mmCIF file of C-alpha atoms in Angstrom:
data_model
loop_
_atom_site.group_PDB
_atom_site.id
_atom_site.type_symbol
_atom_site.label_atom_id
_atom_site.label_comp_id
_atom_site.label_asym_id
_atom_site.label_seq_id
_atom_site.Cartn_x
_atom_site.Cartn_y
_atom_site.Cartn_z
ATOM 1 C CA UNK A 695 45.199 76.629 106.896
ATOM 2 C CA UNK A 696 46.156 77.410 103.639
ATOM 3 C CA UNK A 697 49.504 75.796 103.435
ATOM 4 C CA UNK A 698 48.196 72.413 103.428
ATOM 5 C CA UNK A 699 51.544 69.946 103.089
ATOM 6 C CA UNK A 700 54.712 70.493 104.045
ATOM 7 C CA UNK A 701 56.988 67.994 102.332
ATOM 8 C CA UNK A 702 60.321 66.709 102.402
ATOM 9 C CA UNK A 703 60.951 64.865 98.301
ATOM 10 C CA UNK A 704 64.045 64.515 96.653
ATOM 11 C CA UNK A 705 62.031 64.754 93.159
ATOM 12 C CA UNK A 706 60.322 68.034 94.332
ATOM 13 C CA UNK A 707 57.715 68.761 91.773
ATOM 14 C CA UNK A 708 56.533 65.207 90.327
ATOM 15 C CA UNK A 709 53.433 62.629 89.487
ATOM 16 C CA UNK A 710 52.557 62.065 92.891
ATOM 17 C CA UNK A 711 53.258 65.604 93.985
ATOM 18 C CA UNK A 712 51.158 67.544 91.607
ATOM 19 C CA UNK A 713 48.550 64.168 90.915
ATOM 20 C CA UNK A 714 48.124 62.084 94.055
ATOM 21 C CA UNK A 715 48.239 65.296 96.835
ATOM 22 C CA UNK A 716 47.522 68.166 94.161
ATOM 23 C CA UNK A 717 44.499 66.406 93.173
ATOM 24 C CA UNK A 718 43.142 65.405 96.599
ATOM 25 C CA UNK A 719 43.933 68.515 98.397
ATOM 26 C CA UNK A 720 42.826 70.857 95.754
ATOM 27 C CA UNK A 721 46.550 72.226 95.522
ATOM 28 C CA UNK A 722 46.584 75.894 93.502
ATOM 29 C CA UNK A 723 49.884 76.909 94.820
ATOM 30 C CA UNK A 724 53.638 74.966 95.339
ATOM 31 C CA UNK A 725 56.260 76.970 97.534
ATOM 32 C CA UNK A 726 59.796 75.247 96.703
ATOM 33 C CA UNK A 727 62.403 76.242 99.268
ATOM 34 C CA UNK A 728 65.553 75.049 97.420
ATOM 35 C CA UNK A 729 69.056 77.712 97.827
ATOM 36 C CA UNK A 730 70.292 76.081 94.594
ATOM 37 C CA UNK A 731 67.148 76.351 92.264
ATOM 38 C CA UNK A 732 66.149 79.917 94.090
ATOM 39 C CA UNK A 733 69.817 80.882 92.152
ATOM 40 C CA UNK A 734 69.300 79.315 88.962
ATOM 41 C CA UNK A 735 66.763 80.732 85.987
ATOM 42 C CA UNK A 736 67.231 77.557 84.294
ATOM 43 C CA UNK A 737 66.742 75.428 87.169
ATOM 44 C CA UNK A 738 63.523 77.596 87.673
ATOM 45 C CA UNK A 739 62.077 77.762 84.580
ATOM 46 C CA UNK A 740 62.779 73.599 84.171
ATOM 47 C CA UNK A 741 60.974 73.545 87.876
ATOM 48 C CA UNK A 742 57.840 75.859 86.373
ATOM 49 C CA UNK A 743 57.344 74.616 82.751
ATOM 50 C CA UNK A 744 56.547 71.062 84.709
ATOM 51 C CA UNK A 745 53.538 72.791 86.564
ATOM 52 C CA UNK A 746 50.224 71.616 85.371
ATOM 53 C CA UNK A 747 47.925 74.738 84.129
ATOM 54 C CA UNK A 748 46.785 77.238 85.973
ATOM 55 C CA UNK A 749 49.043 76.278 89.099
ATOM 56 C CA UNK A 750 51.638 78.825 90.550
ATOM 57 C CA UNK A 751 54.548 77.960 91.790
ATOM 58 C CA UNK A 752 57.136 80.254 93.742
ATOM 59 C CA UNK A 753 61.123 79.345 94.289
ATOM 60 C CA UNK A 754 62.289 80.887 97.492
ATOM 61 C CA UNK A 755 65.912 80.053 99.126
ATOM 62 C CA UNK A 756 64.844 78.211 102.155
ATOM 63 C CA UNK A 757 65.933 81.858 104.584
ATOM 64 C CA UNK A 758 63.191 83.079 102.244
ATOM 65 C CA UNK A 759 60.909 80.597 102.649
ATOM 66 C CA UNK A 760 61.183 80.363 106.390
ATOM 67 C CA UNK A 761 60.413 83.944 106.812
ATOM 68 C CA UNK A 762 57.170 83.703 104.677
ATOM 69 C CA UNK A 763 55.636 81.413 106.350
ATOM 70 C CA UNK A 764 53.339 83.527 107.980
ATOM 71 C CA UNK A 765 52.040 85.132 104.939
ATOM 72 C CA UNK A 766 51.914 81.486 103.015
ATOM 73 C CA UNK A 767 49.585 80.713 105.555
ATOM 74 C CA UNK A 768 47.461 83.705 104.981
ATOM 75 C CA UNK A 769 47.532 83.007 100.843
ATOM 76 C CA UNK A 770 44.313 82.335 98.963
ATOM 77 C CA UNK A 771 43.656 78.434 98.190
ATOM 78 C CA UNK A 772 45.509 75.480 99.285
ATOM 79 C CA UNK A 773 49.385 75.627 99.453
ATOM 80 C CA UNK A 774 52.346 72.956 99.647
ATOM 81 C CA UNK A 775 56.103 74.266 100.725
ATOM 82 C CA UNK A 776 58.182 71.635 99.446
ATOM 83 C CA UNK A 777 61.904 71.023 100.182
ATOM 84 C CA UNK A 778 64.517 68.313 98.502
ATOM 85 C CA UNK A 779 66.278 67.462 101.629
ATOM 86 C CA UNK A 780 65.028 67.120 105.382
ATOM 87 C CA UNK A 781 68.079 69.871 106.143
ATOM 88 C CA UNK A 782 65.844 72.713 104.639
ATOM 89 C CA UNK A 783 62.910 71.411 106.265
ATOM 90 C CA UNK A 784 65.157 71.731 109.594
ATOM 91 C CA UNK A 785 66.234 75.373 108.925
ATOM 92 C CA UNK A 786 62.495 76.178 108.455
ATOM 93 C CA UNK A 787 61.318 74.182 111.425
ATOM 94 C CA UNK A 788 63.937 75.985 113.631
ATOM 95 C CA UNK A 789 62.646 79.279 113.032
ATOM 96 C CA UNK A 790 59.919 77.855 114.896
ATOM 97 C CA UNK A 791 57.261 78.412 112.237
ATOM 98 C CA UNK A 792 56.249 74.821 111.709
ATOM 99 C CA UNK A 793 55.838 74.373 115.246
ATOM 100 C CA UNK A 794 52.376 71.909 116.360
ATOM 101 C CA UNK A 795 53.028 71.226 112.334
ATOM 102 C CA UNK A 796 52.743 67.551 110.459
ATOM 103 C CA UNK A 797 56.310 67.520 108.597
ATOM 104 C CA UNK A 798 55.259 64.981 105.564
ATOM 105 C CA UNK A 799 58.545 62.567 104.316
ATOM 106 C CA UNK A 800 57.557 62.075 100.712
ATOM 107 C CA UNK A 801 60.983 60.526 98.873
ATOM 108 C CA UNK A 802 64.468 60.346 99.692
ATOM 109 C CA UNK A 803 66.039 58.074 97.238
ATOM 110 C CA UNK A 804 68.214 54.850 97.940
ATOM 111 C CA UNK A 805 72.146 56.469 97.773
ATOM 112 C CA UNK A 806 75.628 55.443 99.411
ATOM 113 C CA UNK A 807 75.525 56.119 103.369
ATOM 114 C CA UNK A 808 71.662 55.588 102.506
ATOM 115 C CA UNK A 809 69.532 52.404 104.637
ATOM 116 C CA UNK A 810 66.374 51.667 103.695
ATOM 117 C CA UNK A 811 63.508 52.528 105.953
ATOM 118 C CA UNK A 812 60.112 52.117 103.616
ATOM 119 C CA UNK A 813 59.980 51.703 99.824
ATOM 120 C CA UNK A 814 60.346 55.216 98.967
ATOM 121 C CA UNK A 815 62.511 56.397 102.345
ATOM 122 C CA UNK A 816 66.037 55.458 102.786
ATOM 123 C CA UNK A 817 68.319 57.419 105.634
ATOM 124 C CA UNK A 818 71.599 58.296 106.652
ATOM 125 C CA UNK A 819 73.068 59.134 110.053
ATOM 126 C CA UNK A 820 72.960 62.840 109.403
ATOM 127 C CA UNK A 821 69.467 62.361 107.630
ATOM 128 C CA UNK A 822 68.116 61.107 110.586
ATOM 129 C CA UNK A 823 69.779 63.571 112.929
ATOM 130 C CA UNK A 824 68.075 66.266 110.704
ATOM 131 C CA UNK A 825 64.818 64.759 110.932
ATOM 132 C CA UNK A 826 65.053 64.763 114.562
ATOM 133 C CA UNK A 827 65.899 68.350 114.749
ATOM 134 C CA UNK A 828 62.855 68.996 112.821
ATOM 135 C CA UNK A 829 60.861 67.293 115.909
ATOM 136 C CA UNK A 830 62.644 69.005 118.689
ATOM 137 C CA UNK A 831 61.827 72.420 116.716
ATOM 138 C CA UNK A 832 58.066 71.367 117.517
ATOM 139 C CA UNK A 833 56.718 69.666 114.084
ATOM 140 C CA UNK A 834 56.253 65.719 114.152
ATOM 141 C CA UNK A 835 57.603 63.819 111.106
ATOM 142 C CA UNK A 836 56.074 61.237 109.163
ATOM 143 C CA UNK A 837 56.326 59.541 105.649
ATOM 144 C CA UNK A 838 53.579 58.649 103.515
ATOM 145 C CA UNK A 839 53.998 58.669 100.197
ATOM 146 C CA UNK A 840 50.292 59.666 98.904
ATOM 147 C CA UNK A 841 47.490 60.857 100.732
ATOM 148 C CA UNK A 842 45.304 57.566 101.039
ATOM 149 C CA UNK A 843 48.856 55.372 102.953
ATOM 150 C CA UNK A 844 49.551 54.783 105.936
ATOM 151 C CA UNK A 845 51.868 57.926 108.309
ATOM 152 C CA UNK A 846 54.343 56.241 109.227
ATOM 153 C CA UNK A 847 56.637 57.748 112.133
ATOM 154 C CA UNK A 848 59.800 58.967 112.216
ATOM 155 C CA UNK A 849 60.963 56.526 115.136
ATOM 156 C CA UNK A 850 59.714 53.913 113.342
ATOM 157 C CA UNK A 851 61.610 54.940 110.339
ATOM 158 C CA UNK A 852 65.034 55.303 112.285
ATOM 159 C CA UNK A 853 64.034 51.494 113.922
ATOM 160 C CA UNK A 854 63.733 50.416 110.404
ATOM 161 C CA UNK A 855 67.037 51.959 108.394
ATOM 162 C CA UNK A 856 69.328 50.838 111.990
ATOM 163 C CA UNK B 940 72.972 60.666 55.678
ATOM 164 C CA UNK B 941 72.401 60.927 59.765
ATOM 165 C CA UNK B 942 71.781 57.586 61.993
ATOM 166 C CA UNK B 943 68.567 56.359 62.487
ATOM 167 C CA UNK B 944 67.019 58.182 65.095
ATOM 168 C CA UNK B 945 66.909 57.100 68.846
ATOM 169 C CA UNK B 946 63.467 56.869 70.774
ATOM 170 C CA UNK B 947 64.022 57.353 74.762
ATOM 171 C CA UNK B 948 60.716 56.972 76.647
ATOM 172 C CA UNK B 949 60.695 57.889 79.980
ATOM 173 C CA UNK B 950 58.158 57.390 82.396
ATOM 174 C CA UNK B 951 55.814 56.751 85.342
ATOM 175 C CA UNK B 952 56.229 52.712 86.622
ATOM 176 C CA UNK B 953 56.215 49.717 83.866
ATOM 177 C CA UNK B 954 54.617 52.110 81.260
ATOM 178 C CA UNK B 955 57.975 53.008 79.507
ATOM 179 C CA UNK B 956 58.922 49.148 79.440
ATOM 180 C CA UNK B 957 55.339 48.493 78.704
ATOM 181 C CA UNK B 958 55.337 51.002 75.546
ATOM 182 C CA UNK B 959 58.837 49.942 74.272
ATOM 183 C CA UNK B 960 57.917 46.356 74.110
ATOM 184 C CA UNK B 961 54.370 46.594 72.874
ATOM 185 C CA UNK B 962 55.681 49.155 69.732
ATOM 186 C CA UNK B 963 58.386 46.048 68.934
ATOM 187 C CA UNK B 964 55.611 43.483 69.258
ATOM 188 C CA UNK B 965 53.100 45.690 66.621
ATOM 189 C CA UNK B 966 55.782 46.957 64.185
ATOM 190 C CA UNK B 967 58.143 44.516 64.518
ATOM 191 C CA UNK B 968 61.513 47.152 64.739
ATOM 192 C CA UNK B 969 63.767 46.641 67.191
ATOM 193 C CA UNK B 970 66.708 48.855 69.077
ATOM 194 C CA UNK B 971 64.904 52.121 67.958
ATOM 195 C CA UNK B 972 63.737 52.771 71.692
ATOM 196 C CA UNK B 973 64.827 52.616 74.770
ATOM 197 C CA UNK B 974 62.657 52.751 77.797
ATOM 198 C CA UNK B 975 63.624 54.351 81.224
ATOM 199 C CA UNK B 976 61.099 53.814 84.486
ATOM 200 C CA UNK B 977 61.284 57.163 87.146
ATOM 201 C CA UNK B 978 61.312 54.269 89.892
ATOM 202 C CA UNK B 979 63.930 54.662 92.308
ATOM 203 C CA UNK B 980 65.584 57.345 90.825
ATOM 204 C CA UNK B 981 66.352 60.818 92.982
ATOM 205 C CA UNK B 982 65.289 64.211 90.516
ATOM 206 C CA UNK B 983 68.806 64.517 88.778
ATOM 207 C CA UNK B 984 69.726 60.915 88.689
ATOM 208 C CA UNK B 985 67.040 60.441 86.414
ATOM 209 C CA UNK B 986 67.950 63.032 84.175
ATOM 210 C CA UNK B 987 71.768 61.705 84.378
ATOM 211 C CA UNK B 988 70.746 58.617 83.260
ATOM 212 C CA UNK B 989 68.194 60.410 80.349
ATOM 213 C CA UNK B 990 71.197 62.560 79.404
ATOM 214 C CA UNK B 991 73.611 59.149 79.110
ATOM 215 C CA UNK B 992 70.997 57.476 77.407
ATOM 216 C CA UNK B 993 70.605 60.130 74.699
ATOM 217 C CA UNK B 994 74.548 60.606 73.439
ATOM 218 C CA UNK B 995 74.973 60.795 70.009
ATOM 219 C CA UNK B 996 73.093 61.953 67.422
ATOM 220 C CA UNK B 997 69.518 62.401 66.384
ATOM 221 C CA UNK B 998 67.394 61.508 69.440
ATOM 222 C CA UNK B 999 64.272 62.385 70.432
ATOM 223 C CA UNK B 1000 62.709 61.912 74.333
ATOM 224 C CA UNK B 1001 59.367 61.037 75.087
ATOM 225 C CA UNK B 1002 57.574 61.776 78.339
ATOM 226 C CA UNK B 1003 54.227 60.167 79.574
ATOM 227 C CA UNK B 1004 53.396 63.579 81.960
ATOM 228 C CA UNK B 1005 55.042 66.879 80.796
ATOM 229 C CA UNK B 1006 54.380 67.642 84.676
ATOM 230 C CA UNK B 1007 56.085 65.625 86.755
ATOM 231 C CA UNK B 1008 59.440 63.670 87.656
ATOM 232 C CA UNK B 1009 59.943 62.247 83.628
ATOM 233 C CA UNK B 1010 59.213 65.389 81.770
ATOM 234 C CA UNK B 1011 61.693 67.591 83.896
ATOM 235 C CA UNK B 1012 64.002 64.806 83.362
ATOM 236 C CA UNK B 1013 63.818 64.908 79.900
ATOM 237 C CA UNK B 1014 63.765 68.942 79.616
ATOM 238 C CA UNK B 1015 66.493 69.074 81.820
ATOM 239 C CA UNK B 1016 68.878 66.692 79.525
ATOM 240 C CA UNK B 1017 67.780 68.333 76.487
ATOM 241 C CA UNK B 1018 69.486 71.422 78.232
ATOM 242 C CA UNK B 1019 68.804 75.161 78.704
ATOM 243 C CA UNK B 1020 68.866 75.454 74.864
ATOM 244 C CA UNK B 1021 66.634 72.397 74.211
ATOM 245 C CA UNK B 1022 69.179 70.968 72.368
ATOM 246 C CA UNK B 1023 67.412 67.235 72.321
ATOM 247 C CA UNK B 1024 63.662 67.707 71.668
ATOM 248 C CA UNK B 1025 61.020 66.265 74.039
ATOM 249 C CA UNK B 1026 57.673 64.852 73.278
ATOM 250 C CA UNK B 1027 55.107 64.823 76.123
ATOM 251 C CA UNK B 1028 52.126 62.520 76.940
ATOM 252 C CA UNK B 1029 54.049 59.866 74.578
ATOM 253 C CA UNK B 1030 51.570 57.082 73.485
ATOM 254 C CA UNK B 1031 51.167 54.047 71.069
ATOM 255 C CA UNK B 1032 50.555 56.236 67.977
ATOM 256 C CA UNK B 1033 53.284 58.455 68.368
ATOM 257 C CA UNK B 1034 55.702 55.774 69.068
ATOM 258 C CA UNK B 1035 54.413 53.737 66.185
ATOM 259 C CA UNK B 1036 55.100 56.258 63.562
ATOM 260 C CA UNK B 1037 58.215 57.254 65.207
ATOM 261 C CA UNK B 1038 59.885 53.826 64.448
ATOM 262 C CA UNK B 1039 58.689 53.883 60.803
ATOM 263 C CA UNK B 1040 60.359 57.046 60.154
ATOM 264 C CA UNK B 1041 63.824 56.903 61.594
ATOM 265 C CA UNK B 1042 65.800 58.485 58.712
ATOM 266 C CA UNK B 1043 63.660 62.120 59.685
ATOM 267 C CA UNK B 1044 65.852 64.639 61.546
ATOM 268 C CA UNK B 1045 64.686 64.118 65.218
ATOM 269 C CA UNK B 1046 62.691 67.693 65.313
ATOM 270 C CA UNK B 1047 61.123 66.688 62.087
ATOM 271 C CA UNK B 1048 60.362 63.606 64.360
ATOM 272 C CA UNK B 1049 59.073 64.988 67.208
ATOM 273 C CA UNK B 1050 56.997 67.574 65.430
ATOM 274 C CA UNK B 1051 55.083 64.115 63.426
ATOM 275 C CA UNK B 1052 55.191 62.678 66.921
ATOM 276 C CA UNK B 1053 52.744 65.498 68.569
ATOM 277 C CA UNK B 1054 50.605 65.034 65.651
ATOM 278 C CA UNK B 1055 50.351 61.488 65.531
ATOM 279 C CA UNK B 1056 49.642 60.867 69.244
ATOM 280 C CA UNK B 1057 47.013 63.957 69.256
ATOM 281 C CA UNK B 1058 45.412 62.175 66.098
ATOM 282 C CA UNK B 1059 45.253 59.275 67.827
ATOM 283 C CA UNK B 1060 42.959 60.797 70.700
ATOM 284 C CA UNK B 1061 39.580 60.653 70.323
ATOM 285 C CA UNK B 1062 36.396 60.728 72.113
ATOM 286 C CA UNK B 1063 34.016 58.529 70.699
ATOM 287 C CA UNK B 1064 30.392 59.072 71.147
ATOM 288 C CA UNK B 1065 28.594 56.207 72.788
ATOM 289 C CA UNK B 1066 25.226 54.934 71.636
ATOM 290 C CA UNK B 1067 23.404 56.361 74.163
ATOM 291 C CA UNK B 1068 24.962 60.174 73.577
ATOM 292 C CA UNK B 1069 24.344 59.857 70.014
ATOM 293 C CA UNK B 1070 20.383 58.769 70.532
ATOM 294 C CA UNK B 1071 20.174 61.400 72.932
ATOM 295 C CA UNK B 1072 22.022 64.152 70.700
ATOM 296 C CA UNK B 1073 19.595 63.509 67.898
ATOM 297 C CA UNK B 1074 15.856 65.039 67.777
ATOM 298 C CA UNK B 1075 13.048 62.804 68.874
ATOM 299 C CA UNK B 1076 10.852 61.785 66.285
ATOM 300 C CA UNK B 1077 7.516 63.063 65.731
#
C-alpha cells in the first residue's frame, strides 16, 4: 500500500509532516490535493522548494487527485496525499476511493466559528459535517498528530468541540 | 544611510524565543530581532504575521528548517520575487554576527549569515576516532 497517510493539515507540507511521519514511514513521495495551489506556479514552487532532498512532490486539484488514486496506490515507495481542509478529503472520499481507508486529522488551526477538540484540532459545524461525510463515504477519521500519539476518533472529537 | 537592519526568526516551538533571548543575553543588543513561534498558527497566518513583522526596510528572515511550516512562511512573505531574503537553519553564530553588523544591506547580511552559521558547524573528532584513525605503533 503505497500511499501510506492520508491527511487532513491546514499547514500541508511542514516539520511534523515531512520529519515526524516522513521519517517514520520512509515517505519518498507527497501528493497535495489543493484547487488553489494546483492553479498557482508560485504557490507551487513555495510548496516544492520546502521539500527536503530527494523527495517528490506532485500538486493535483483535488478532481485530479481523486481520480489518481488508483495509480498513487500502484507508485513506487511510500506515498502521503495530503489536503488543507477536511472538504477535499470529502470530495476524494466520495468518489469512493478511500473506502475501508484510515482518514488521518493532522491540524486544523484555532479560527472564528472554530471549538477546540485536541491541542492541534479545533472544528466548526460544517467541519464536522464534512468529516462525517468522509465516514459515510467508507473511510474512518481520526487525529493524531505524529505517528507515536494516540488516534483519537472522530466522535470523540465532535463530543469534545460541542 | 539605511536603518539598522531587522532580524525575524521564525521557528519550530520555544526555539525562536529561545534564540532571540539567548543572542541579547551573549551580545548584549537589544530590538535587533524579533522572534515568531509556528505554534498555533494555520499555513498563511503565519506568513501574515512574518509579512507584518517584516515592514519597512532592510530585514532579513531566519528559518530553523528550510522544509517545513517556518521556511515557507518566510519564502512566502519575501514574495514571488524574493524581495526580503531568507536565511535557513538559523543558529547562534549566524544570529550573533547578524546583530554586530546591522548597518550591512540585509542581502549583504544574509549572505555573512550562511557563512557564519555554516562556520560554526563542525564535527569534532572524539578521542576515540582520532586513536583509532592513527596507525598503531610498531
Amino acid at each position: 500500500m503505497p500511499l501510506v497517510l492520508l491527511r487532513i493539515d491546514d499547514r500541508l507540507l511542514h516539520g511534523q509532516v515531512l520529519v515526524g511521519w516522513g521519517g517514520a514511514l520512509d515517505v519518498s513521495w507527497y501528493v497535495i490535493a489543493d484547487d488553489e495551489i494546483a492553479a498557482s506556479e508560485w504557490e507551487r514552487d513555495l510548496y516544492a522548494a520546502g521539500l527536503p532532498a530527494g523527495v517528490e512532490g506532485a500538486f493535483l486539484t483535488v478532481d485530479e487527485a481523486a481520480r489518481a488514486i488508483e495509480s498513487l496506490e500502484a507508485r513506487e515507495g511510500a506515498g502521503v496525499l495530503l489536503t488543507r481542509a477536511p472538504g477535499a478529503m470529502r470530495r476524494i472520499a466520495e468518489t469512493g476511493a478511500l473506502r475501508g481507508r484510515d482518514v488521518n486529522l493532522g491540524g486544523l488551526h484555532a479560527a472564528p466559528g472554530r471549538r477546540r477538540a485536541a491541542d492541534y484540532v479545533y472544528l466548526s459545524g460544517p467541519d464536522i459535517e464534512e468529516l462525517e461525510a468522509i465516514e459515510r463515504a467508507g473511510a474512518s477519521v481520526t487525529a493524531r498528530d505524529l505517528p507515536g500519539a494516540r488516534r483519537v476518533p472522530l466522535a470523540e472529537l465532535v463530543r469534545a468541540a460541542r | 544611510m539605511t536603518d539598522p537592519a531587522r532580524g525575524i526568526v521564525v521557528a519550530h516551538g520555544r526555539v525562536a524565543e529561545a534564540l532571540v533571548e539567548t543572542v541579547e543575553r551573549i551580545a548584549g543588543v537589544r530590538g535587533a530581532l524579533t522572534a515568531l513561534s509556528n505554534d498555533d498558527a494555520a499555513a498563511e497566518s503565519l506568513a501574515d504575521r512574518v509579512a507584518d513583522l517584516a515592514r519597512g526596510a532592510n530585514v532579513v528572515l531566519f528559518a530553523d528548517l528550510a522544509s517545513g511550516s517556518c521556511g515557507v512562511a518566510c519564502r512566502r512573505a519575501s514574495g514571488p520575487a524574493a524581495e526580503i531574503p531568507v536565511v535557513t537553519g538559523v543558529n547562534l553564530p549566524m544570529l550573533l554576527d547578524f546583530v554586530f553588523h546591522r548597518d550591512l544591506p540585509a542581502a549583504e547580511l544574509a549572505r555573512r549569515a550562511a557563512e557564519k552559521g555554516t562556520a560554526g558547524i563542525e564535527a569534532l573528532r572524539s578521542l576515540e576516532a582520532s586513536d583509532a584513525a592513527r596507525p598503531a605503533a610498531d
